[in-house]
Amino acid sequence: MDLSGLQSALDFLGGLIWGPFFLIPLLLGTGLYLTIRLGGIQFLRLGSALRLGLFTRKDPGSDGDISQFQALTTALAATVGTGNIVGVATAIGIGGPGALFWMWVTGLLGMASKYSEAFLGVRFRTTDAAGEKSGGPQYYLERGIRGPLGRTLALLFAVFAVFACFGIGNMTQGNSIATNLEASFAVPTWVTGVVLTVFALLVLVGGIKSIGRVTAGFVPIMIIFYVLGALYILIANVGALPGAFAQIFSEAFTGTSAVGGFAGSAIIIAVQFGVARGIFSNESGMGSAAIAAAAAQTSHPVRQGLVSMTQTFIDTIIVVTCTGLVIVATGTWKAIDPATGEQISPALMTGQAFSHGLPGEWGHYIVTIGLVMFAASTILGWSYYGERNIERLIGRRAVMPFRILFSLVVFVGCTVQLNVVWSFSDVMNGLMAVPNLIGLLILSPLIARETKKYLDNDPKLRASKGEIESFMAGDPGYDDWKTQAIPVVKQAKG
């Protein structure tokens, strides 16, 4: 089947959506606006948020399906994926080292967006007919923005999210795993497909509690494994780090060594690919992480919003930075592929960088195993995003069939070429973000007001459930949150 026409159309549409004049300024502008509106919450509250999410981990006696830590690892599972390996290499390969700077900017501003959408995910969550929490943009856009506008934005998000979950959260991840295992260890793609499909079925049929248990044990191990390998290389190449940082900062505003042409065009390319791949990696502003946040056992939406905010910090400021610095410090971003005589492919760039910095085949194995773990965890996280949106569109009765279908489609991703699916995924990801970002801007007064009320009373996030109930007593927003999470009519029928 000739799909060249569809491929061209998707590439054109993706170029418009992710171009420098539409989604990129909307993402950066929204993140900057929320940063100002919330008083730099990502900088002032990061330490307390990390302590609550990574060490305290739970709010005893609070309502929800999984702990705050499990909600965080589920969202991390969905975001720490191929974007942290191939996406970073693509951004630097095309936009130069300066693209990494714009990935940092996107991550830092995106933390305010991630906080806001996670806050709203918990603030406007509901309970489905099976007694499970359900929330995210598909709910808070409708519940927070009254009238036709809110309903339309919520419906658009739900539809785009369902399509996106089969692309970026399923087939593309399975394909990355299968092709890398075949190239590195000669594992047939169909074998990988069968194993991944069975793995997905076993985990997903158990729902969010099963996903939460798996990601809570799996995600920290995979991140530590990958980061330690990168840190070894950076320590071994410590003399190259000052020059690497100098390149990153200087070329963020010139980009002249990354591409030909006039400097202005080079800057645009560095910004475009840095922001686009940054969002692809951390998903801030897309609204997806709010779906996982809504399942958390938390005593106030602000607390889970801050825990979820750390996801972007871990993804971009830690994991993406490790990948980017290894690529720049080892000089691999400008390496030439001897087979083609051209710049090395982004798909091979990170592996080449790790191989350059580690003895023997260790670097190659770390990248391959890291990519397999990252992509497998992404499948689990995105399956939950998809099922919550299916539940919103059709009802609870569609959840189990969706879980089975999602698992089976993994096999397709492992065994079929997916150029069109990658382009389709980029388009759907971008379209998901649009209604969510509009909603964040509209709901920003509510976010700022209720955030300030809570943090004025508990700035260090150390209050107990009883203390929170005491100082929030009589607050309209808190009372509304405590009383509204009841099953909706359509869900009850499902």
Short mmCIF file of C-alpha atoms in Angstrom, two decimals:
data_model
loop_
_atom_site.label_atom_id
_atom_site.label_comp_id
_atom_site.label_asym_id
_atom_site.label_seq_id
_atom_site.Cartn_x
_atom_site.Cartn_y
_atom_site.Cartn_z
CA MET A 1 0.00 0.00 0.00
CA ASP A 2 1.38 3.39 -1.03
CA LEU A 3 1.16 5.73 1.96
CA SER A 4 3.38 8.46 0.55
CA GLY A 5 0.47 10.84 0.13
CA LEU A 6 -0.67 10.35 3.72
CA GLN A 7 2.92 10.67 4.93
CA SER A 8 3.33 13.98 3.10
CA ALA A 9 0.04 15.31 4.47
CA LEU A 10 0.93 14.34 8.04
CA ASP A 11 4.40 15.85 7.74
CA PHE A 12 2.89 19.09 6.46
CA LEU A 13 0.31 19.19 9.24
CA GLY A 14 2.92 18.33 11.86
CA GLY A 15 5.16 21.11 10.56
CA LEU A 16 2.33 23.62 10.99
CA ILE A 17 1.34 22.42 14.46
CA TRP A 18 4.89 22.16 15.81
CA GLY A 19 6.21 25.13 13.84
CA PRO A 20 7.58 28.31 15.41
CA PHE A 21 4.34 30.26 15.03
CA PHE A 22 1.68 28.06 16.61
CA LEU A 23 2.16 25.45 19.33
CA ILE A 24 5.69 26.39 20.40
CA PRO A 25 4.83 29.99 21.40
CA LEU A 26 1.56 28.75 22.92
CA LEU A 27 3.43 26.20 25.07
CA LEU A 28 6.20 28.58 26.13
CA GLY A 29 3.79 31.47 26.63
CA THR A 30 1.45 29.41 28.79
CA GLY A 31 4.33 28.09 30.88
CA LEU A 32 5.74 31.59 31.36
CA TYR A 33 2.34 33.06 32.23
CA LEU A 34 1.61 30.32 34.79
CA THR A 35 5.11 30.69 36.25
CA ILE A 36 4.43 34.39 36.86
CA ARG A 37 0.84 33.83 38.00
CA LEU A 38 1.94 31.18 40.52
CA GLY A 39 4.92 33.16 41.79
CA GLY A 40 7.62 30.83 40.47
CA ILE A 41 6.15 27.82 42.25
CA GLN A 42 8.49 25.39 40.48
CA PHE A 43 11.54 27.13 41.95
CA LEU A 44 10.25 27.92 45.44
CA ARG A 45 8.51 24.61 46.17
CA LEU A 46 10.67 22.07 44.33
CA GLY A 47 12.51 20.83 47.43
CA SER A 48 9.31 20.24 49.41
CA ALA A 49 7.66 18.61 46.41
CA LEU A 50 10.56 16.18 45.90
CA ARG A 51 10.52 15.25 49.59
CA LEU A 52 6.75 14.62 49.53
CA GLY A 53 6.82 12.62 46.30
CA LEU A 54 10.02 10.59 46.71
CA PHE A 55 10.37 10.14 50.46
CA THR A 56 7.02 10.70 52.23
CA ARG A 57 5.30 9.11 49.20
CA LYS A 58 1.73 9.05 50.54
CA ASP A 59 -0.97 10.95 52.42
CA PRO A 60 -2.31 8.49 55.02
CA GLY A 61 -6.09 8.16 55.10
CA SER A 62 -6.65 10.12 51.89
CA ASP A 63 -9.06 9.14 49.13
CA GLY A 64 -7.68 7.72 45.87
CA ASP A 65 -6.60 4.55 44.06
CA ILE A 66 -2.78 4.68 44.28
CA SER A 67 -0.18 6.48 46.38
CA GLN A 68 1.28 9.83 45.37
CA PHE A 69 4.55 8.08 44.57
CA GLN A 70 2.80 5.53 42.35
CA ALA A 71 0.96 8.32 40.53
CA LEU A 72 4.32 10.02 39.97
CA THR A 73 6.00 6.85 38.69
CA THR A 74 3.04 6.06 36.42
CA ALA A 75 3.36 9.50 34.84
CA LEU A 76 7.16 9.10 34.67
CA ALA A 77 6.65 5.72 33.02
CA ALA A 78 4.64 7.41 30.28
CA THR A 79 7.05 10.31 29.74
CA VAL A 80 10.53 8.82 30.20
CA GLY A 81 10.65 7.03 26.87
CA THR A 82 12.30 7.18 23.47
CA GLY A 83 12.19 10.98 23.63
CA ASN A 84 14.86 10.90 26.33
CA ILE A 85 17.24 8.98 24.05
CA VAL A 86 16.31 9.44 20.39
CA GLY A 87 14.38 12.70 20.88
CA VAL A 88 17.32 14.47 22.52
CA ALA A 89 19.67 13.25 19.79
CA THR A 90 17.25 14.47 17.11
CA ALA A 91 17.04 17.93 18.69
CA ILE A 92 20.83 18.28 18.97
CA GLY A 93 21.53 16.65 15.59
CA ILE A 94 19.32 19.15 13.77
CA GLY A 95 19.33 22.18 16.08
CA GLY A 96 22.87 21.88 17.44
CA PRO A 97 23.94 21.89 21.11
CA GLY A 98 21.88 25.05 21.67
CA ALA A 99 18.72 22.97 21.33
CA LEU A 100 19.50 21.44 24.74
CA PHE A 101 19.26 24.90 26.30
CA TRP A 102 15.76 25.31 24.88
CA MET A 103 14.84 21.87 26.19
CA TRP A 104 15.85 23.14 29.64
CA VAL A 105 13.77 26.29 29.21
CA THR A 106 10.82 24.20 28.09
CA GLY A 107 11.22 21.93 31.11
CA LEU A 108 11.55 24.73 33.67
CA LEU A 109 8.56 26.67 32.34
CA GLY A 110 6.71 23.42 31.74
CA MET A 111 6.90 22.59 35.45
CA ALA A 112 4.34 25.34 36.09
CA SER A 113 2.11 23.89 33.36
CA LYS A 114 2.56 20.38 34.77
CA TYR A 115 1.67 21.59 38.26
CA SER A 116 -1.44 23.34 36.97
CA GLU A 117 -2.81 20.45 34.94
CA ALA A 118 -2.14 17.94 37.74
CA PHE A 119 -3.80 20.25 40.26
CA LEU A 120 -6.86 20.50 38.02
CA GLY A 121 -6.83 16.74 37.39
CA VAL A 122 -7.29 16.11 41.12
CA ARG A 123 -9.46 19.18 41.72
CA PHE A 124 -12.13 18.11 39.21
CA ARG A 125 -11.76 14.33 39.34
CA THR A 126 -14.77 12.06 39.60
CA THR A 127 -15.41 8.44 40.56
CA ASP A 128 -16.49 5.96 37.91
CA ALA A 129 -19.02 3.14 38.21
CA ALA A 130 -16.31 0.72 39.40
CA GLY A 131 -15.31 3.08 42.21
CA GLU A 132 -12.04 4.20 40.55
CA LYS A 133 -10.95 7.82 40.32
CA SER A 134 -11.07 9.36 36.88
CA GLY A 135 -9.77 12.77 35.93
CA GLY A 136 -7.70 14.82 33.53
CA PRO A 137 -8.42 17.44 30.86
CA GLN A 138 -11.34 15.35 29.56
CA TYR A 139 -13.04 16.19 32.87
CA TYR A 140 -11.60 19.45 34.18
CA LEU A 141 -12.11 21.30 30.91
CA GLU A 142 -15.83 20.56 31.08
CA ARG A 143 -16.27 20.87 34.84
CA GLY A 144 -14.09 23.95 35.25
CA ILE A 145 -15.22 25.84 32.13
CA ARG A 146 -18.99 25.95 32.08
CA GLY A 147 -20.99 25.88 28.86
CA PRO A 148 -20.34 24.73 25.28
CA LEU A 149 -16.70 25.85 25.22
CA GLY A 150 -15.70 23.58 28.10
CA ARG A 151 -17.62 20.61 26.71
CA THR A 152 -16.06 21.08 23.28
CA LEU A 153 -12.51 21.36 24.62
CA ALA A 154 -12.99 18.27 26.80
CA LEU A 155 -14.38 16.22 23.92
CA LEU A 156 -11.56 17.25 21.57
CA PHE A 157 -8.93 16.35 24.13
CA ALA A 158 -10.48 12.93 24.79
CA VAL A 159 -10.66 12.06 21.08
CA PHE A 160 -7.10 13.21 20.34
CA ALA A 161 -5.77 11.38 23.43
CA VAL A 162 -7.32 8.07 22.38
CA PHE A 163 -5.74 8.31 18.92
CA ALA A 164 -2.41 9.44 20.40
CA CYS A 165 -2.22 6.57 22.89
CA PHE A 166 -2.14 3.98 20.10
CA GLY A 167 0.61 5.91 18.34
CA ILE A 168 3.14 7.49 20.64
CA GLY A 169 2.13 5.35 23.63
CA ASN A 170 1.96 2.00 21.90
CA MET A 171 3.09 1.15 18.37
CA THR A 172 6.06 3.52 18.17
CA GLN A 173 7.37 2.33 21.55
CA GLY A 174 6.98 -1.34 20.62
CA ASN A 175 8.70 -0.69 17.31
CA SER A 176 11.64 0.99 19.04
CA ILE A 177 12.05 -1.96 21.40
CA ALA A 178 11.79 -4.59 18.66
CA THR A 179 14.16 -2.94 16.20
CA ASN A 180 16.80 -2.27 18.86
CA LEU A 181 16.68 -5.80 20.26
CA GLU A 182 16.92 -7.20 16.75
CA ALA A 183 19.92 -5.00 15.89
CA SER A 184 21.73 -5.54 19.19
CA PHE A 185 20.91 -9.12 20.14
CA ALA A 186 19.39 -10.62 16.95
CA VAL A 187 16.03 -11.14 18.67
CA PRO A 188 13.31 -11.61 16.00
CA THR A 189 10.75 -8.81 16.07
CA TRP A 190 7.86 -11.25 16.37
CA VAL A 191 9.39 -12.75 19.52
CA THR A 192 9.66 -9.29 21.06
CA GLY A 193 6.08 -8.63 19.99
CA VAL A 194 4.75 -11.75 21.70
CA VAL A 195 6.65 -11.10 24.94
CA LEU A 196 5.61 -7.44 25.10
CA THR A 197 1.99 -8.24 24.32
CA VAL A 198 1.80 -10.85 27.10
CA PHE A 199 3.57 -8.47 29.51
CA ALA A 200 1.12 -5.68 28.69
CA LEU A 201 -1.90 -7.97 29.09
CA LEU A 202 -0.75 -9.25 32.48
CA VAL A 203 -0.20 -5.74 33.84
CA LEU A 204 -3.00 -3.79 32.16
CA VAL A 205 -5.86 -6.16 32.96
CA GLY A 206 -5.28 -5.34 36.63
CA GLY A 207 -5.91 -1.64 36.01
CA ILE A 208 -4.25 1.36 37.65
CA LYS A 209 -3.41 -0.46 40.90
CA SER A 210 -1.46 -3.08 38.95
CA ILE A 211 0.21 -0.40 36.79
CA GLY A 212 1.08 1.61 39.90
CA ARG A 213 2.73 -1.35 41.64
CA VAL A 214 4.80 -2.21 38.55
CA THR A 215 5.92 1.34 37.80
CA ALA A 216 6.77 2.06 41.45
CA GLY A 217 9.31 -0.76 41.38
CA PHE A 218 10.41 -0.52 37.75
CA VAL A 219 10.73 3.20 36.98
CA PRO A 220 13.26 4.19 39.69
CA ILE A 221 15.51 1.26 38.70
CA MET A 222 15.47 2.13 35.00
CA ILE A 223 16.20 5.82 35.60
CA ILE A 224 19.03 5.13 38.06
CA PHE A 225 20.52 2.51 35.71
CA TYR A 226 20.60 4.94 32.78
CA VAL A 227 21.73 8.02 34.75
CA LEU A 228 24.62 6.17 36.42
CA GLY A 229 25.92 5.10 33.01
CA ALA A 230 25.73 8.70 31.78
CA LEU A 231 27.41 10.07 34.92
CA TYR A 232 30.32 7.66 34.49
CA ILE A 233 30.90 9.03 30.99
CA LEU A 234 30.62 12.64 32.14
CA ILE A 235 33.07 12.08 34.98
CA ALA A 236 35.48 10.37 32.56
CA ASN A 237 35.13 13.38 30.24
CA VAL A 238 34.99 16.04 32.95
CA GLY A 239 37.55 18.17 31.13
CA ALA A 240 35.17 18.52 28.18
CA LEU A 241 32.21 19.70 30.29
CA PRO A 242 33.09 23.43 30.48
CA GLY A 243 33.37 23.55 26.69
CA ALA A 244 30.13 21.59 26.33
CA PHE A 245 28.23 24.04 28.52
CA ALA A 246 29.78 26.98 26.67
CA GLN A 247 28.59 25.51 23.35
CA ILE A 248 25.10 24.86 24.68
CA PHE A 249 24.61 28.39 25.99
CA SER A 250 26.28 30.25 23.13
CA GLU A 251 24.64 28.29 20.34
CA ALA A 252 21.21 28.63 21.93
CA PHE A 253 21.33 32.21 20.60
CA THR A 254 23.36 31.72 17.44
CA GLY A 255 23.00 28.15 16.21
CA THR A 256 25.45 28.95 13.40
CA SER A 257 27.41 25.72 13.78
CA ALA A 258 24.29 23.59 13.70
CA VAL A 259 22.94 24.52 10.30
CA GLY A 260 23.84 26.63 7.32
CA GLY A 261 22.21 29.89 6.33
CA PHE A 262 21.77 33.11 8.22
CA ALA A 263 22.01 33.19 12.02
CA GLY A 264 18.37 34.08 12.53
CA SER A 265 17.17 30.94 10.79
CA ALA A 266 19.62 28.85 12.83
CA ILE A 267 18.26 30.27 16.10
CA ILE A 268 14.70 29.45 15.02
CA ILE A 269 15.72 25.86 14.26
CA ALA A 270 17.49 25.48 17.61
CA VAL A 271 14.44 26.83 19.45
CA GLN A 272 11.94 24.84 17.37
CA PHE A 273 13.61 21.47 17.82
CA GLY A 274 14.59 22.12 21.42
CA VAL A 275 11.03 22.99 22.42
CA ALA A 276 9.34 20.35 20.26
CA ARG A 277 11.57 17.51 21.47
CA GLY A 278 11.39 18.85 25.02
CA ILE A 279 7.61 18.62 25.02
CA PHE A 280 7.83 15.22 23.33
CA SER A 281 9.99 14.11 26.25
CA ASN A 282 8.27 15.65 29.31
CA GLU A 283 4.71 16.20 27.97
CA SER A 284 4.25 19.39 30.01
CA GLY A 285 1.17 21.20 28.74
CA MET A 286 -0.23 18.15 26.98
CA GLY A 287 -2.47 17.28 29.93
CA SER A 288 -1.57 13.60 29.98
CA ALA A 289 0.06 13.53 33.43
CA ALA A 290 -3.11 14.98 34.98
CA ILE A 291 -4.82 11.67 34.24
CA ALA A 292 -2.37 9.76 36.43
CA ALA A 293 -2.42 12.48 39.10
CA ALA A 294 -6.20 12.17 39.40
CA ALA A 295 -5.84 8.60 40.73
CA ALA A 296 -3.56 9.63 43.61
CA GLN A 297 -4.41 9.32 47.29
CA THR A 298 -3.98 12.93 48.34
CA SER A 299 -5.43 15.21 50.96
CA HIS A 300 -5.44 18.29 48.70
CA PRO A 301 -5.05 18.94 44.96
CA VAL A 302 -2.10 21.29 45.58
CA ARG A 303 -0.07 18.50 47.14
CA GLN A 304 -0.43 16.13 44.18
CA GLY A 305 0.07 19.01 41.75
CA LEU A 306 3.47 19.69 43.32
CA VAL A 307 4.42 16.00 43.36
CA SER A 308 3.48 15.69 39.68
CA MET A 309 5.51 18.81 38.89
CA THR A 310 8.68 16.95 39.90
CA GLN A 311 8.08 14.56 36.99
CA THR A 312 9.16 17.24 34.52
CA PHE A 313 12.21 18.05 36.65
CA ILE A 314 13.28 14.38 36.73
CA ASP A 315 12.55 13.82 33.05
CA THR A 316 14.13 16.95 31.57
CA ILE A 317 16.56 18.44 34.06
CA ILE A 318 18.01 15.05 35.02
CA VAL A 319 17.50 12.38 32.32
CA VAL A 320 17.43 14.62 29.23
CA THR A 321 20.41 16.59 30.54
CA CYS A 322 22.41 13.39 31.01
CA THR A 323 21.73 12.31 27.42
CA GLY A 324 22.42 15.76 25.98
CA LEU A 325 25.65 16.35 27.87
CA VAL A 326 27.00 12.93 26.90
CA ILE A 327 26.29 13.66 23.22
CA VAL A 328 27.84 17.15 23.31
CA ALA A 329 30.80 16.37 25.62
CA THR A 330 31.90 13.37 23.54
CA GLY A 331 31.48 15.36 20.29
CA THR A 332 29.17 12.70 18.88
CA TRP A 333 26.60 15.27 17.72
CA LYS A 334 28.89 16.15 14.79
CA ALA A 335 30.23 12.64 14.11
CA ILE A 336 30.20 11.31 10.55
CA ASP A 337 28.68 7.95 9.69
CA PRO A 338 31.38 6.11 7.69
CA ALA A 339 28.73 4.17 5.77
CA THR A 340 27.08 7.30 4.34
CA GLY A 341 29.70 10.02 4.72
CA GLU A 342 27.01 12.20 6.36
CA GLN A 343 26.18 13.22 9.91
CA ILE A 344 25.37 10.22 12.08
CA SER A 345 21.66 9.43 12.37
CA PRO A 346 19.92 10.62 15.57
CA ALA A 347 18.72 7.03 16.03
CA LEU A 348 22.37 5.97 16.41
CA MET A 349 23.79 9.11 18.00
CA THR A 350 23.13 8.36 21.69
CA GLY A 351 24.37 4.78 21.36
CA GLN A 352 27.53 6.04 19.66
CA ALA A 353 28.06 8.62 22.42
CA PHE A 354 27.74 6.02 25.18
CA SER A 355 29.96 3.58 23.29
CA HIS A 356 32.58 6.33 22.95
CA GLY A 357 32.53 6.99 26.69
CA LEU A 358 32.38 3.47 28.12
CA PRO A 359 34.77 0.54 27.64
CA GLY A 360 33.95 -2.34 25.29
CA GLU A 361 30.30 -2.75 24.37
CA TRP A 362 28.97 -1.43 27.69
CA GLY A 363 27.79 1.88 26.28
CA HIS A 364 25.88 0.22 23.48
CA TYR A 365 24.23 -2.21 25.90
CA ILE A 366 23.24 0.53 28.36
CA VAL A 367 21.51 2.55 25.66
CA THR A 368 19.75 -0.49 24.20
CA ILE A 369 18.57 -1.78 27.58
CA GLY A 370 17.67 1.75 28.69
CA LEU A 371 15.61 2.32 25.57
CA VAL A 372 13.83 -1.02 26.05
CA MET A 373 12.95 -0.19 29.65
CA PHE A 374 11.93 3.38 28.86
CA ALA A 375 9.71 2.35 25.96
CA ALA A 376 8.11 -0.57 27.83
CA SER A 377 7.20 1.67 30.74
CA THR A 378 5.74 4.23 28.33
CA ILE A 379 3.35 1.58 27.03
CA LEU A 380 2.03 1.01 30.56
CA GLY A 381 1.57 4.69 31.35
CA TRP A 382 -0.13 5.57 28.08
CA SER A 383 -2.48 2.60 28.30
CA TYR A 384 -3.95 4.20 31.42
CA TYR A 385 -4.26 7.56 29.68
CA GLY A 386 -6.12 5.92 26.83
CA GLU A 387 -8.49 3.91 29.00
CA ARG A 388 -9.52 6.94 31.07
CA ASN A 389 -10.43 8.81 27.90
CA ILE A 390 -12.30 5.81 26.50
CA GLU A 391 -14.16 5.65 29.80
CA ARG A 392 -15.03 9.34 29.41
CA LEU A 393 -16.27 8.91 25.83
CA ILE A 394 -18.09 5.56 26.02
CA GLY A 395 -18.36 4.49 29.64
CA ARG A 396 -16.90 1.96 32.03
CA ARG A 397 -18.04 -1.00 29.91
CA ALA A 398 -15.43 -0.11 27.26
CA VAL A 399 -12.43 -0.21 29.62
CA MET A 400 -11.64 -3.92 29.61
CA PRO A 401 -12.04 -4.34 25.81
CA PHE A 402 -9.74 -1.32 25.42
CA ARG A 403 -7.07 -2.88 27.66
CA ILE A 404 -7.10 -6.08 25.61
CA LEU A 405 -7.06 -4.24 22.26
CA PHE A 406 -4.25 -1.95 23.42
CA SER A 407 -2.14 -4.96 24.43
CA LEU A 408 -2.70 -6.71 21.09
CA VAL A 409 -1.79 -3.60 19.09
CA VAL A 410 1.65 -3.69 20.75
CA PHE A 411 2.41 -6.75 18.61
CA VAL A 412 1.55 -4.78 15.45
CA GLY A 413 3.95 -2.03 16.48
CA CYS A 414 6.76 -4.53 16.99
CA THR A 415 6.41 -6.18 13.58
CA VAL A 416 5.42 -3.42 11.11
CA GLN A 417 7.27 -0.40 9.70
CA LEU A 418 5.82 2.73 11.26
CA ASN A 419 6.99 5.91 9.52
CA VAL A 420 3.40 7.07 9.07
CA VAL A 421 2.55 6.24 12.68
CA TRP A 422 5.42 8.39 13.98
CA SER A 423 4.15 11.37 11.96
CA PHE A 424 0.57 10.68 13.03
CA SER A 425 1.68 10.56 16.67
CA ASP A 426 3.38 13.95 16.42
CA VAL A 427 0.17 15.45 15.03
CA MET A 428 -2.06 13.90 17.72
CA ASN A 429 0.31 14.96 20.51
CA GLY A 430 0.18 18.52 19.28
CA LEU A 431 -3.59 18.50 18.91
CA MET A 432 -3.95 17.11 22.47
CA ALA A 433 -2.05 20.07 23.85
CA VAL A 434 -4.17 22.79 22.22
CA PRO A 435 -7.47 22.38 24.14
CA ASN A 436 -5.53 21.71 27.34
CA LEU A 437 -3.43 24.88 27.06
CA ILE A 438 -6.51 26.97 26.31
CA GLY A 439 -8.12 25.49 29.42
CA LEU A 440 -5.07 26.19 31.60
CA LEU A 441 -5.14 29.85 30.60
CA ILE A 442 -8.87 30.18 31.25
CA LEU A 443 -8.68 28.39 34.61
CA SER A 444 -5.47 30.12 35.76
CA PRO A 445 -7.30 32.47 38.21
CA LEU A 446 -8.83 29.46 39.99
CA ILE A 447 -5.46 27.65 40.04
CA ALA A 448 -3.65 30.67 41.47
CA ARG A 449 -6.34 31.46 44.06
CA GLU A 450 -6.66 27.94 45.47
CA THR A 451 -2.90 27.34 45.36
CA LYS A 452 -2.22 30.48 47.38
CA LYS A 453 -4.89 29.59 49.94
CA TYR A 454 -3.32 26.21 50.59
CA LEU A 455 0.36 27.22 50.57
CA ASP A 456 -0.29 30.15 52.90
CA ASN A 457 -1.22 27.54 55.51
CA ASP A 458 1.17 24.70 54.60
CA PRO A 459 4.22 26.13 52.78
CA LYS A 460 6.45 23.10 53.56
CA LEU A 461 3.80 20.46 52.69
CA ARG A 462 4.05 18.87 56.14
CA ALA A 463 0.44 19.22 57.33
CA SER A 464 -1.53 16.10 58.26
CA LYS A 465 -4.93 15.29 56.78
CA GLY A 466 -6.62 16.52 59.98
CA GLU A 467 -4.67 19.78 59.97
CA ILE A 468 -5.57 20.37 56.32
CA GLU A 469 -9.25 19.80 57.00
CA SER A 470 -9.03 22.28 59.87
CA PHE A 471 -7.37 25.20 58.08
CA MET A 472 -9.27 24.63 54.81
CA ALA A 473 -12.67 24.41 56.54
CA GLY A 474 -15.18 26.72 54.89
CA ASP A 475 -13.06 27.30 51.79
CA PRO A 476 -15.43 27.08 48.78
CA GLY A 477 -12.91 25.41 46.49
CA TYR A 478 -11.93 22.79 49.06
CA ASP A 479 -15.56 22.07 49.96
CA ASP A 480 -16.44 21.73 46.28
CA TRP A 481 -13.56 19.27 45.74
CA LYS A 482 -14.57 17.16 48.75
CA THR A 483 -18.18 16.83 47.61
CA GLN A 484 -18.04 16.58 43.84
CA ALA A 485 -16.12 13.32 43.22
CA ILE A 486 -19.20 11.18 42.74
CA PRO A 487 -20.11 8.92 39.77
CA VAL A 488 -21.61 10.70 36.80
CA VAL A 489 -24.80 9.40 35.22
CA LYS A 490 -23.20 8.16 31.98
CA GLN A 491 -20.53 6.24 33.86
CA ALA A 492 -23.05 4.62 36.16
CA LYS A 493 -24.96 3.32 33.18
CA GLY A 494 -21.73 1.96 31.71
#
